[in-house]
Protein backbone atom coordinates (compact mmCIF):
# COMPACT_ATOMS: atom_id res chain seq x y z
CA UNK A 1 0.00 0.00 0.00
CA UNK A 2 2.84 2.40 0.86
CA UNK A 3 4.65 1.60 -2.40
CA UNK A 4 1.52 2.24 -4.49
CA UNK A 5 0.82 5.51 -2.65
CA UNK A 6 4.38 6.74 -3.20
CA UNK A 7 4.20 5.68 -6.85
CA UNK A 8 1.01 7.68 -7.40
CA UNK A 9 2.43 10.73 -5.61
CA UNK A 10 5.55 10.51 -7.77
CA UNK A 11 3.37 10.31 -10.88
CA UNK A 12 1.54 13.48 -9.82
CA UNK A 13 4.77 15.35 -9.05
CA UNK A 14 6.43 14.47 -12.34
CA UNK A 15 3.29 15.07 -14.40
CA UNK A 16 3.02 18.59 -12.97
CA UNK A 17 6.72 19.25 -13.59
CA UNK A 18 6.18 18.15 -17.20
CA UNK A 19 3.24 20.53 -17.57
CA UNK A 20 5.29 23.45 -16.22
CA UNK A 21 8.15 22.82 -18.68
CA UNK A 22 5.74 22.38 -21.60
CA UNK A 23 3.84 25.57 -20.78
CA UNK A 24 7.08 27.48 -20.37
CA UNK A 25 7.95 26.33 -23.90
CA UNK A 26 4.47 27.46 -25.03
CA UNK A 27 3.43 24.06 -26.40
CA UNK A 28 -0.18 23.41 -27.38
CA UNK A 29 -2.55 21.33 -25.24
CA UNK A 30 -1.59 18.07 -26.92
CA UNK A 31 2.09 18.87 -26.46
CA UNK A 32 1.55 19.65 -22.78
CA UNK A 33 -0.24 16.34 -22.28
CA UNK A 34 2.48 14.34 -24.06
CA UNK A 35 5.31 15.99 -22.09
CA UNK A 36 3.45 15.40 -18.82
CA UNK A 37 2.86 11.79 -19.77
CA UNK A 38 6.44 10.92 -20.75
CA UNK A 39 7.80 12.73 -17.69
CA UNK A 40 5.53 10.78 -15.37
CA UNK A 41 5.92 7.29 -16.86
CA UNK A 42 9.29 7.45 -18.64
CA UNK A 43 11.39 6.23 -15.73
CA UNK A 44 8.93 3.56 -14.68
CA UNK A 45 8.68 2.26 -18.24
CA UNK A 46 12.45 1.89 -18.54
CA UNK A 47 12.59 0.21 -15.11
CA UNK A 48 9.90 -2.34 -15.96
CA UNK A 49 11.52 -3.16 -19.30
CA UNK A 50 14.90 -3.71 -17.64
CA UNK A 51 13.53 -6.15 -15.06
CA UNK A 52 11.20 -7.87 -17.53
CA UNK A 53 8.00 -6.61 -15.90
CA UNK A 54 5.83 -6.47 -19.01
CA UNK A 55 3.39 -5.18 -19.99
CA UNK A 56 4.77 -2.19 -18.09
CA UNK A 57 2.89 -0.96 -15.03
CA UNK A 58 0.91 1.93 -16.53
CA UNK A 59 -0.44 -0.33 -19.27
CA UNK A 60 -1.89 -2.75 -16.71
CA UNK A 61 -3.32 -0.18 -14.32
CA UNK A 62 -5.48 2.66 -15.66
CA UNK A 63 -4.97 4.52 -12.37
CA UNK A 64 -1.70 5.98 -13.63
CA UNK A 65 -3.19 7.34 -16.85
CA UNK A 66 -6.14 8.86 -14.98
CA UNK A 67 -3.76 10.36 -12.40
CA UNK A 68 -1.71 12.01 -15.15
CA UNK A 69 -4.81 13.48 -16.82
CA UNK A 70 -6.08 14.87 -13.50
CA UNK A 71 -2.63 16.30 -12.71
CA UNK A 72 -2.45 18.00 -16.11
CA UNK A 73 -5.87 19.60 -15.67
CA UNK A 74 -4.95 20.71 -12.14
CA UNK A 75 -1.65 22.23 -13.24
CA UNK A 76 -3.22 24.08 -16.19
CA UNK A 77 -6.03 25.50 -14.07
CA UNK A 78 -3.76 26.63 -11.26
CA UNK A 79 -0.69 27.57 -13.29
CA UNK A 80 -1.26 31.24 -12.46
CA UNK A 81 -1.11 30.35 -8.77
CA UNK A 82 2.32 28.87 -9.37
CA UNK A 83 3.77 32.35 -9.75
CA UNK A 84 7.37 31.30 -10.09
CA UNK A 85 7.42 28.55 -12.70
CA UNK A 86 11.08 27.72 -12.26
CA UNK A 87 10.72 27.39 -8.49
CA UNK A 88 7.56 25.34 -8.88
CA UNK A 89 9.22 23.11 -11.47
CA UNK A 90 12.21 22.59 -9.18
CA UNK A 91 9.97 21.72 -6.24
CA UNK A 92 7.83 19.15 -8.06
CA UNK A 93 10.85 17.68 -9.84
CA UNK A 94 12.69 17.30 -6.52
CA UNK A 95 9.73 15.63 -4.85
CA UNK A 96 9.37 13.37 -7.87
CA UNK A 97 12.94 12.09 -7.82
CA UNK A 98 12.71 11.40 -4.09
CA UNK A 99 9.55 9.35 -4.47
CA UNK A 100 10.53 7.52 -7.64
CA UNK A 101 13.98 6.59 -6.35
CA UNK A 102 12.40 4.49 -3.64
CA UNK A 103 9.76 3.03 -5.96
CA UNK A 104 12.55 1.83 -8.24
CA UNK A 105 14.52 0.38 -5.33
CA UNK A 106 11.51 -1.55 -4.07
CA UNK A 107 10.84 -2.91 -7.56
CA UNK A 108 14.47 -4.01 -7.68
CA UNK A 109 14.15 -5.76 -4.34
CA UNK A 110 11.02 -7.53 -5.55
CA UNK A 111 13.05 -8.73 -8.54
CA UNK A 112 15.70 -9.99 -6.07
CA UNK A 113 18.44 -7.74 -7.39
CA UNK A 114 21.57 -6.85 -5.43
CA UNK A 115 21.33 -3.64 -3.35
CA UNK A 116 23.69 -1.72 -5.65
CA UNK A 117 21.60 -2.73 -8.67
CA UNK A 118 18.47 -1.63 -6.81
CA UNK A 119 20.06 1.78 -6.26
CA UNK A 120 20.91 2.09 -9.95
CA UNK A 121 17.39 1.00 -10.87
CA UNK A 122 15.92 3.57 -8.47
CA UNK A 123 18.11 6.30 -9.94
CA UNK A 124 17.04 5.44 -13.49
CA UNK A 125 13.40 5.37 -12.41
CA UNK A 126 13.77 8.83 -10.89
CA UNK A 127 15.79 10.45 -13.66
CA UNK A 128 14.78 9.00 -17.02
CA UNK A 129 11.38 10.70 -17.23
CA UNK A 130 13.00 14.09 -16.64
CA UNK A 131 15.70 13.31 -19.21
CA UNK A 132 13.06 12.50 -21.81
CA UNK A 133 11.10 15.65 -20.92
CA UNK A 134 14.13 17.90 -21.28
CA UNK A 135 15.25 16.35 -24.56
CA UNK A 136 11.79 16.72 -26.11
CA UNK A 137 11.70 20.34 -24.91
CA UNK A 138 15.15 21.04 -26.37
CA UNK A 139 16.87 21.44 -22.99
CA UNK A 140 20.08 19.89 -21.71
CA UNK A 141 18.81 17.34 -19.16
CA UNK A 142 19.50 18.31 -15.55
CA UNK A 143 21.19 14.96 -14.94
CA UNK A 144 23.90 15.89 -17.47
CA UNK A 145 24.65 19.26 -15.92
CA UNK A 146 26.82 19.94 -12.88
CA UNK A 147 23.85 20.04 -10.52
CA UNK A 148 23.42 17.45 -7.76
CA UNK A 149 20.57 15.37 -9.20
CA UNK A 150 21.31 11.70 -9.86
CA UNK A 151 23.88 11.90 -7.05
CA UNK A 152 21.08 12.72 -4.61
CA UNK A 153 19.16 9.66 -5.80
CA UNK A 154 22.19 7.41 -5.39
CA UNK A 155 23.00 8.69 -1.89
CA UNK A 156 19.36 8.57 -0.84
CA UNK A 157 19.04 5.03 -2.14
CA UNK A 158 22.18 3.99 -0.28
CA UNK A 159 20.81 5.57 2.90
CA UNK A 160 17.78 3.27 2.69
CA UNK A 161 19.94 0.18 2.99
CA UNK A 162 21.83 1.88 5.83
CA UNK A 163 18.59 2.67 7.68
CA UNK A 164 17.51 -0.94 7.23
CA UNK A 165 20.39 -1.97 9.48
CA UNK A 166 18.76 -0.15 12.40
CA UNK A 167 15.93 -1.63 14.48
CA UNK A 168 13.20 0.46 12.88
CA UNK A 169 10.18 -0.38 10.76
CA UNK A 170 10.78 -0.81 7.04
CA UNK A 171 8.24 1.93 6.30
CA UNK A 172 10.21 4.41 8.44
CA UNK A 173 13.43 3.61 6.59
CA UNK A 174 11.55 3.98 3.31
CA UNK A 175 10.16 7.42 4.13
CA UNK A 176 13.46 8.57 5.65
CA UNK A 177 15.32 7.68 2.44
CA UNK A 178 12.82 9.72 0.40
CA UNK A 179 13.52 12.73 2.60
CA UNK A 180 17.27 12.19 2.23
CA UNK A 181 16.98 12.48 -1.56
CA UNK A 182 14.78 15.57 -1.33
CA UNK A 183 16.91 17.29 1.32
CA UNK A 184 20.18 16.59 -0.52
CA UNK A 185 18.75 18.17 -3.67
CA UNK A 186 17.37 21.17 -1.77
CA UNK A 187 20.61 21.75 0.14
CA UNK A 188 22.71 21.41 -3.01
CA UNK A 189 20.67 24.07 -4.81
CA UNK A 190 20.40 26.33 -1.74
CA UNK A 191 24.16 26.39 -1.19
CA UNK A 192 25.12 25.98 -4.85
CA UNK A 193 26.88 22.66 -4.33
CA UNK A 194 27.87 21.26 -7.70
CA UNK A 195 29.90 18.43 -9.11
CA UNK A 196 33.38 19.48 -10.25
CA UNK A 197 33.83 20.68 -13.81
CA UNK A 198 36.28 18.49 -15.74
CA UNK A 199 36.88 21.17 -18.35
CA UNK A 200 39.56 23.79 -17.88
CA UNK A 201 38.55 27.41 -18.20
CA UNK A 202 39.80 29.11 -21.32
CA UNK A 203 42.39 31.81 -20.75
One Martini backbone bead per residue (centre of mass of N, CA, C, O) as a GRO file, in nm:
protein
  203
    1UNK     BB    1   0.058   0.062  -0.021
    2UNK     BB    2   0.299   0.255   0.001
    3UNK     BB    3   0.412   0.213  -0.285
    4UNK     BB    4   0.158   0.311  -0.439
    5UNK     BB    5   0.141   0.592  -0.315
    6UNK     BB    6   0.423   0.688  -0.405
    7UNK     BB    7   0.377   0.641  -0.707
    8UNK     BB    8   0.144   0.844  -0.739
    9UNK     BB    9   0.292   1.093  -0.630
   10UNK     BB   10   0.515   1.085  -0.846
   11UNK     BB   11   0.328   1.119  -1.087
   12UNK     BB   12   0.223   1.396  -1.011
   13UNK     BB   13   0.491   1.551  -0.990
   14UNK     BB   14   0.591   1.490  -1.285
   15UNK     BB   15   0.348   1.594  -1.441
   16UNK     BB   16   0.370   1.887  -1.344
   17UNK     BB   17   0.658   1.937  -1.444
   18UNK     BB   18   0.584   1.891  -1.741
   19UNK     BB   19   0.379   2.121  -1.769
   20UNK     BB   20   0.570   2.357  -1.698
   21UNK     BB   21   0.766   2.316  -1.933
   22UNK     BB   22   0.560   2.324  -2.168
   23UNK     BB   23   0.447   2.611  -2.101
   24UNK     BB   24   0.719   2.757  -2.122
   25UNK     BB   25   0.730   2.653  -2.439
   26UNK     BB   26   0.442   2.688  -2.568
   27UNK     BB   27   0.260   2.453  -2.590
   28UNK     BB   28   0.019   2.269  -2.667
   29UNK     BB   29  -0.207   2.061  -2.531
   30UNK     BB   30  -0.083   1.804  -2.647
   31UNK     BB   31   0.208   1.865  -2.562
   32UNK     BB   32   0.157   1.879  -2.260
   33UNK     BB   33   0.051   1.589  -2.229
   34UNK     BB   34   0.300   1.439  -2.335
   35UNK     BB   35   0.511   1.551  -2.138
   36UNK     BB   36   0.369   1.456  -1.883
   37UNK     BB   37   0.368   1.155  -1.953
   38UNK     BB   38   0.678   1.100  -1.996
   39UNK     BB   39   0.763   1.205  -1.718
   40UNK     BB   40   0.589   1.002  -1.542
   41UNK     BB   41   0.664   0.708  -1.720
   42UNK     BB   42   0.959   0.678  -1.817
   43UNK     BB   43   1.108   0.543  -1.576
   44UNK     BB   44   0.910   0.302  -1.532
   45UNK     BB   45   0.942   0.179  -1.812
   46UNK     BB   46   1.242   0.117  -1.803
   47UNK     BB   47   1.237  -0.055  -1.550
   48UNK     BB   48   1.040  -0.280  -1.649
   49UNK     BB   49   1.213  -0.366  -1.893
   50UNK     BB   50   1.472  -0.449  -1.733
   51UNK     BB   51   1.295  -0.667  -1.540
   52UNK     BB   52   1.048  -0.792  -1.712
   53UNK     BB   53   0.780  -0.600  -1.661
   54UNK     BB   54   0.533  -0.731  -1.861
   55UNK     BB   55   0.352  -0.516  -1.893
   56UNK     BB   56   0.369  -0.220  -1.804
   57UNK     BB   57   0.221  -0.069  -1.544
   58UNK     BB   58   0.038   0.153  -1.703
   59UNK     BB   59  -0.102  -0.078  -1.884
   60UNK     BB   60  -0.243  -0.236  -1.621
   61UNK     BB   61  -0.307   0.062  -1.488
   62UNK     BB   62  -0.532   0.327  -1.511
   63UNK     BB   63  -0.451   0.513  -1.276
   64UNK     BB   64  -0.209   0.660  -1.409
   65UNK     BB   65  -0.357   0.800  -1.641
   66UNK     BB   66  -0.563   0.951  -1.468
   67UNK     BB   67  -0.357   1.103  -1.293
   68UNK     BB   68  -0.231   1.264  -1.524
   69UNK     BB   69  -0.483   1.412  -1.620
   70UNK     BB   70  -0.547   1.551  -1.351
   71UNK     BB   71  -0.273   1.697  -1.324
   72UNK     BB   72  -0.295   1.865  -1.580
   73UNK     BB   73  -0.552   2.018  -1.511
   74UNK     BB   74  -0.450   2.140  -1.248
   75UNK     BB   75  -0.201   2.292  -1.362
   76UNK     BB   76  -0.355   2.469  -1.567
   77UNK     BB   77  -0.552   2.610  -1.370
   78UNK     BB   78  -0.297   2.680  -1.146
   79UNK     BB   79  -0.056   2.830  -1.288
   80UNK     BB   80  -0.098   3.123  -1.166
   81UNK     BB   81  -0.026   3.027  -0.871
   82UNK     BB   82   0.252   2.953  -1.004
   83UNK     BB   83   0.447   3.214  -1.020
   84UNK     BB   84   0.719   3.032  -1.009
   85UNK     BB   85   0.806   2.811  -1.231
   86UNK     BB   86   1.092   2.725  -1.153
   87UNK     BB   87   1.029   2.664  -0.856
   88UNK     BB   88   0.802   2.463  -0.910
   89UNK     BB   89   0.962   2.267  -1.080
   90UNK     BB   90   1.177   2.201  -0.870
   91UNK     BB   91   0.989   2.089  -0.655
   92UNK     BB   92   0.847   1.858  -0.817
   93UNK     BB   93   1.108   1.722  -0.913
   94UNK     BB   94   1.222   1.659  -0.630
   95UNK     BB   95   0.991   1.489  -0.529
   96UNK     BB   96   0.996   1.282  -0.758
   97UNK     BB   97   1.284   1.161  -0.711
   98UNK     BB   98   1.232   1.063  -0.426
   99UNK     BB   99   0.996   0.869  -0.485
  100UNK     BB  100   1.116   0.703  -0.736
  101UNK     BB  101   1.363   0.583  -0.608
  102UNK     BB  102   1.202   0.390  -0.412
  103UNK     BB  103   1.037   0.242  -0.619
  104UNK     BB  104   1.278   0.119  -0.772
  105UNK     BB  105   1.400  -0.033  -0.532
  106UNK     BB  106   1.155  -0.214  -0.470
  107UNK     BB  107   1.149  -0.349  -0.748
  108UNK     BB  108   1.432  -0.471  -0.719
  109UNK     BB  109   1.372  -0.643  -0.469
  110UNK     BB  110   1.145  -0.810  -0.602
  111UNK     BB  111   1.374  -0.909  -0.823
  112UNK     BB  112   1.637  -0.984  -0.659
  113UNK     BB  113   1.844  -0.765  -0.632
  114UNK     BB  114   2.102  -0.599  -0.573
  115UNK     BB  115   2.148  -0.315  -0.403
  116UNK     BB  116   2.309  -0.161  -0.627
  117UNK     BB  117   2.094  -0.219  -0.847
  118UNK     BB  118   1.861  -0.080  -0.703
  119UNK     BB  119   1.986   0.201  -0.708
  120UNK     BB  120   2.007   0.225  -1.014
  121UNK     BB  121   1.706   0.179  -1.067
  122UNK     BB  122   1.607   0.422  -0.901
  123UNK     BB  123   1.759   0.639  -1.063
  124UNK     BB  124   1.626   0.580  -1.338
  125UNK     BB  125   1.335   0.624  -1.246
  126UNK     BB  126   1.384   0.929  -1.160
  127UNK     BB  127   1.541   1.045  -1.439
  128UNK     BB  128   1.423   0.960  -1.726
  129UNK     BB  129   1.174   1.143  -1.751
  130UNK     BB  130   1.336   1.413  -1.741
  131UNK     BB  131   1.513   1.358  -1.984
  132UNK     BB  132   1.288   1.336  -2.192
  133UNK     BB  133   1.163   1.610  -2.144
  134UNK     BB  134   1.417   1.786  -2.214
  135UNK     BB  135   1.465   1.682  -2.500
  136UNK     BB  136   1.181   1.757  -2.618
  137UNK     BB  137   1.244   2.072  -2.503
  138UNK     BB  138   1.541   2.154  -2.570
  139UNK     BB  139   1.716   2.043  -2.322
  140UNK     BB  140   1.947   2.003  -2.088
  141UNK     BB  141   1.972   1.771  -1.883
  142UNK     BB  142   2.019   1.779  -1.549
  143UNK     BB  143   2.196   1.515  -1.524
  144UNK     BB  144   2.424   1.663  -1.730
  145UNK     BB  145   2.493   1.847  -1.522
  146UNK     BB  146   2.634   1.986  -1.221
  147UNK     BB  147   2.409   1.902  -1.067
  148UNK     BB  148   2.244   1.768  -0.794
  149UNK     BB  149   2.074   1.456  -0.874
  150UNK     BB  150   2.161   1.158  -0.906
  151UNK     BB  151   2.328   1.169  -0.646
  152UNK     BB  152   2.083   1.189  -0.457
  153UNK     BB  153   1.966   0.913  -0.531
  154UNK     BB  154   2.206   0.738  -0.452
  155UNK     BB  155   2.231   0.831  -0.153
  156UNK     BB  156   1.937   0.771  -0.075
  157UNK     BB  157   1.946   0.470  -0.145
  158UNK     BB  158   2.178   0.398   0.049
  159UNK     BB  159   2.030   0.491   0.311
  160UNK     BB  160   1.821   0.268   0.318
  161UNK     BB  161   2.022   0.032   0.379
  162UNK     BB  162   2.118   0.164   0.639
  163UNK     BB  163   1.845   0.185   0.792
  164UNK     BB  164   1.795  -0.133   0.783
  165UNK     BB  165   2.011  -0.180   1.025
  166UNK     BB  166   1.796  -0.073   1.198
  167UNK     BB  167   1.544  -0.088   1.460
  168UNK     BB  168   1.319  -0.038   1.220
  169UNK     BB  169   1.084   0.024   1.020
  170UNK     BB  170   1.056   0.001   0.687
  171UNK     BB  171   0.879   0.258   0.644
  172UNK     BB  172   1.079   0.455   0.779
  173UNK     BB  173   1.317   0.406   0.589
  174UNK     BB  174   1.168   0.487   0.334
  175UNK     BB  175   1.094   0.780   0.410
  176UNK     BB  176   1.378   0.876   0.486
  177UNK     BB  177   1.504   0.839   0.201
  178UNK     BB  178   1.329   1.044   0.059
  179UNK     BB  179   1.431   1.288   0.231
  180UNK     BB  180   1.724   1.268   0.149
  181UNK     BB  181   1.691   1.336  -0.146
  182UNK     BB  182   1.546   1.607  -0.111
  183UNK     BB  183   1.756   1.748   0.077
  184UNK     BB  184   2.003   1.728  -0.105
  185UNK     BB  185   1.883   1.898  -0.333
  186UNK     BB  186   1.817   2.153  -0.172
  187UNK     BB  187   2.101   2.208  -0.056
  188UNK     BB  188   2.256   2.223  -0.324
  189UNK     BB  189   2.096   2.472  -0.429
  190UNK     BB  190   2.118   2.667  -0.190
  191UNK     BB  191   2.463   2.622  -0.186
  192UNK     BB  192   2.585   2.554  -0.464
  193UNK     BB  193   2.626   2.245  -0.514
  194UNK     BB  194   2.873   2.088  -0.720
  195UNK     BB  195   3.013   1.936  -0.960
  196UNK     BB  196   3.292   1.900  -1.106
  197UNK     BB  197   3.481   2.046  -1.356
  198UNK     BB  198   3.665   1.899  -1.631
  199UNK     BB  199   3.698   2.178  -1.751
  200UNK     BB  200   3.891   2.416  -1.865
  201UNK     BB  201   3.954   2.733  -1.857
  202UNK     BB  202   3.972   2.985  -2.057
  203UNK     BB  203   4.241   3.233  -2.140
   0.00000   0.00000   0.00000
